[in-house]
XYZ file of C-alpha atoms in Angstrom:
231
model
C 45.878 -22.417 138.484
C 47.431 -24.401 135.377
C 50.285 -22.917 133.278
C 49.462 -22.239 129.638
C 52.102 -21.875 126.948
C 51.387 -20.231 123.422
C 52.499 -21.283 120.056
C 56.116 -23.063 121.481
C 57.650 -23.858 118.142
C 57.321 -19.944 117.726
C 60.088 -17.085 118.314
C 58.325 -15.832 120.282
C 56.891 -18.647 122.086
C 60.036 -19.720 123.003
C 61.058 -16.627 124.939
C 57.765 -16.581 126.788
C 59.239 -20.102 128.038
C 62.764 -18.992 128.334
C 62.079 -15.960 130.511
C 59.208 -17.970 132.608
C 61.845 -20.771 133.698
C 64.145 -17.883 134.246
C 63.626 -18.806 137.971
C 62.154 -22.287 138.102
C 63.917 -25.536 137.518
C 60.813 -27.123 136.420
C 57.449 -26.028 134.753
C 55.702 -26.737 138.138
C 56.775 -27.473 141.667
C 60.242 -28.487 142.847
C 60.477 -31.552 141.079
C 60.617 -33.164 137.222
C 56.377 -33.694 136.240
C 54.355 -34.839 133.511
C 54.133 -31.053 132.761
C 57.553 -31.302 131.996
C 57.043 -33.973 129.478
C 53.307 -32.267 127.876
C 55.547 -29.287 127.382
C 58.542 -31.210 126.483
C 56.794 -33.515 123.652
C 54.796 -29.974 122.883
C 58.350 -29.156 120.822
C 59.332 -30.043 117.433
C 63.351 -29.805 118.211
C 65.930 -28.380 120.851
C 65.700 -25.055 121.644
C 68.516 -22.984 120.340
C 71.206 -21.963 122.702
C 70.159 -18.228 122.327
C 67.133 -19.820 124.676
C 69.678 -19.942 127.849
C 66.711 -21.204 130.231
C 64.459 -23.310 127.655
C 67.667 -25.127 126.418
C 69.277 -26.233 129.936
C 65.943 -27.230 130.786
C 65.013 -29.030 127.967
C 67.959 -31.228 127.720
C 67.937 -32.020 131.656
C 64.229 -33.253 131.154
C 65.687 -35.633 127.993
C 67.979 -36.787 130.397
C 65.876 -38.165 132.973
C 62.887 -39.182 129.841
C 66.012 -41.528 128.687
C 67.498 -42.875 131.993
C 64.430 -43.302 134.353
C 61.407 -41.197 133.386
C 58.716 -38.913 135.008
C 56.186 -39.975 136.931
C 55.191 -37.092 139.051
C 51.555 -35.655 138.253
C 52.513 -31.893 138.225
C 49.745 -29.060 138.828
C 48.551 -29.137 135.365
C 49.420 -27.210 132.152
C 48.465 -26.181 128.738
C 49.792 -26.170 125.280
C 48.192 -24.196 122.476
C 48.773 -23.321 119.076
C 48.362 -19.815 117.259
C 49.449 -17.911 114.108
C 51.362 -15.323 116.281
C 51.809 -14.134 119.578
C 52.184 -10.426 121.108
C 55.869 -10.369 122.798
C 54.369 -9.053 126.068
C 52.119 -12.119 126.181
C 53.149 -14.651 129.118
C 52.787 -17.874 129.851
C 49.072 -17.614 131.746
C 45.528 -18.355 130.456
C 43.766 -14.919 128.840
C 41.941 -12.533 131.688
C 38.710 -12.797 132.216
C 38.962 -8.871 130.900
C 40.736 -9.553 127.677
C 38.167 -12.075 127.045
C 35.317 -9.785 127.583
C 37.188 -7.112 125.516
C 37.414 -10.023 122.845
C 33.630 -10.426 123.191
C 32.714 -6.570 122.702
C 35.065 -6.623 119.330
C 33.490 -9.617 117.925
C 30.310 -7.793 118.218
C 31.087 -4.531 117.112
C 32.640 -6.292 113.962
C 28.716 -7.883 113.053
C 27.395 -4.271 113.570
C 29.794 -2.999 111.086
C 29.375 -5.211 108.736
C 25.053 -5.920 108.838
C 24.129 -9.625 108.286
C 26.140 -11.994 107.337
C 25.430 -13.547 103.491
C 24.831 -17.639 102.788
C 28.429 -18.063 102.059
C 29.906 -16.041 105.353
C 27.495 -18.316 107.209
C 28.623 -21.629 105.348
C 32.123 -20.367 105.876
C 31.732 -19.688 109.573
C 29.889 -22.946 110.166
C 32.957 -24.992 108.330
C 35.301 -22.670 110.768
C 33.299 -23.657 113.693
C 33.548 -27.767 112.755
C 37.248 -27.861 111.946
C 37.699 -25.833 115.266
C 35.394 -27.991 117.487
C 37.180 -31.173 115.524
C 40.702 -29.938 116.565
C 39.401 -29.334 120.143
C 38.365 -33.269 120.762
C 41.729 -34.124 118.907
C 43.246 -32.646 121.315
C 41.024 -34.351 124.000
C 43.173 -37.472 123.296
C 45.525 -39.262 125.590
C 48.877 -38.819 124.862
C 51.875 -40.668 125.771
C 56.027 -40.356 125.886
C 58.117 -43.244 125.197
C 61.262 -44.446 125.451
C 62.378 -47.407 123.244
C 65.428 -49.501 123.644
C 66.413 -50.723 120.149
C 69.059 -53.447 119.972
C 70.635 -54.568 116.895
C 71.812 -57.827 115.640
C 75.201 -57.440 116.137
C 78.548 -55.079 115.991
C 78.542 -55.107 111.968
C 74.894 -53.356 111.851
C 74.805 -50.205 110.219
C 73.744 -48.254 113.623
C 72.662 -45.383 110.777
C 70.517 -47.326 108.911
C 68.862 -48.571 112.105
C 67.901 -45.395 113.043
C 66.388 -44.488 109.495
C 64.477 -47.539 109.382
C 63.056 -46.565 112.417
C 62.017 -43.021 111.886
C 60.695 -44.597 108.387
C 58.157 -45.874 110.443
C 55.350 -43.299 109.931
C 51.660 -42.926 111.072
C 49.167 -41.160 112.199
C 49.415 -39.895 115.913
C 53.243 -40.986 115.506
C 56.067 -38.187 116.589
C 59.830 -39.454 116.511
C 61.604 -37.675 119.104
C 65.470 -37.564 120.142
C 67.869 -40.413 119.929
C 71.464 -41.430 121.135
C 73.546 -44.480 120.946
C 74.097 -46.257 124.291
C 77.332 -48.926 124.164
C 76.022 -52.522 125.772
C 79.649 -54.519 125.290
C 81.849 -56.282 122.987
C 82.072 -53.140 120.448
C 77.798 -53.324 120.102
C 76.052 -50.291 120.750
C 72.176 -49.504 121.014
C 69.920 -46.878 120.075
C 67.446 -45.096 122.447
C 65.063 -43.066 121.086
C 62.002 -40.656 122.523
C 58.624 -41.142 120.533
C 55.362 -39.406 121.621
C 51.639 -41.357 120.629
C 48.162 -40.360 120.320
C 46.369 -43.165 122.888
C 43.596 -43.655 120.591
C 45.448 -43.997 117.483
C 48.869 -45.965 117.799
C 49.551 -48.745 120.415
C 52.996 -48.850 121.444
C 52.991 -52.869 121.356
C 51.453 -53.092 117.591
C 54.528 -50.508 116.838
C 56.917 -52.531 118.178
C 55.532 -56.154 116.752
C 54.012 -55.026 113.562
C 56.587 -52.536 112.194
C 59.687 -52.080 114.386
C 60.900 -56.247 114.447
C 58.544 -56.752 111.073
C 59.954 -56.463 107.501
C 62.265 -54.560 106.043
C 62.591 -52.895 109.723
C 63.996 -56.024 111.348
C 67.060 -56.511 109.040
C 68.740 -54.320 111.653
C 66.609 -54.319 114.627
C 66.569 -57.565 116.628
C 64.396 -56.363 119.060
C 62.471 -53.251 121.112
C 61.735 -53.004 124.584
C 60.061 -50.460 126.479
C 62.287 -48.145 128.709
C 59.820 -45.565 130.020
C 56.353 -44.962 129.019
C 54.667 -41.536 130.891
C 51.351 -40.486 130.060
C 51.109 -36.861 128.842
């Protein structure tokens, strides 16, 4: 059965991780997975050190994203959003009990409350689109990347590189973490994790059309591809 996660940029979320890789090295099997890396791109920073498990496990899964990648497929696994999240929930997909339970509550809730007016119903409906509209969002592909990004030469303001990078913004763009790497002769480059939306960006258009395009390109020579995992 997949793995599910709840709400990981959450308090709460977090622990559910921390305590469920308590005892695992990975978020399936016995080796690194592209469950590592949905679950890894899944989260909007490091998780604080407070997070024991999440945070050794986090930055050993950067590590390998930056020097060779993942390419195992995993067992499958789930991200999802929500507002909160009990703290005895864990990191499984609801019972077919609770869901039932769910089920009888919704109902008793229309019996309370008799039929619903014009407005309830136009409100419901609009509920119902944006829901079914997030749902096939998150049908998309997704990818991880890892960019190599060279400057021009030892003078290039390495700081500045990295801002004129992360200026880059579009849709179905996420800028991830980033280091400096030293290549020789006092030069130094910049890796640096991004995560896509298949549908929406292509890494190739990023690279030609922004990253080595103007005003980008008075500090990046060039980009090449490291690592690229599907998600």
């Amino acid at each position: 059965m997949a793995v599910a996660f709840y709400d990981l940029n959450s308090d709460a979320g977090l622990k559910n991780l921390d305590d469920y890789l308590l005892t695992r090295s990975y978020i399936t099997g016995y080796q690194a997975s592209k469950d590592d890396v949905t679950v890894y791109a899944a989260l909007s920073k490091v998780p604080s050190s407070k997070y024991v498990n999440a945070s050794r496990w986090f930055n050993h899964i950067d590590a390998l994203l930056r020097i060779s990648g993942v390419s195992a497929e995993g067992s499958g696994v789930t991200v999802e959003g929500c507002a909160s999240i009990p703290e005895a929930a864990i990191a499984t997909p609801p019972t077919a009990d609770s869901r039932a339970a769910a089920a009888d509550d919704d109902d008793d809730d229309v019996d309370l409350f008799g039929e619903e007016t014009e407005e309830e119903k136009k409100a419901a409906e609009e509920r119902a689109a944006a829901i079914k509209a997030s749902a096939k969002k998150k049908e998309s592909g997704k990818s991880s990347v890892l960019l190599d990004v060279k400057p021009w030469d030892d003078e290039t303001d390495m700081k500045k590189l990295e801002e004129s990078v992360r200026g880059v913004q579009m849709e179905g763009l996420l800028w991830g973490a980033s280091k400096l790497v030293p290549v020789g002769y006092g030069i130094k480059k910049m890796q640096i994790m991004l995560t896509i939306v298949d549908d929406l960006v292509s890494v190739d258009d990023l690279i030609e059309e922004h990253l080595t395009a103007e005003p980008v390109n008075e500090y990046v020579q060039s980009c090449d591809i490291v690592a690229f995992n599907k998600i």
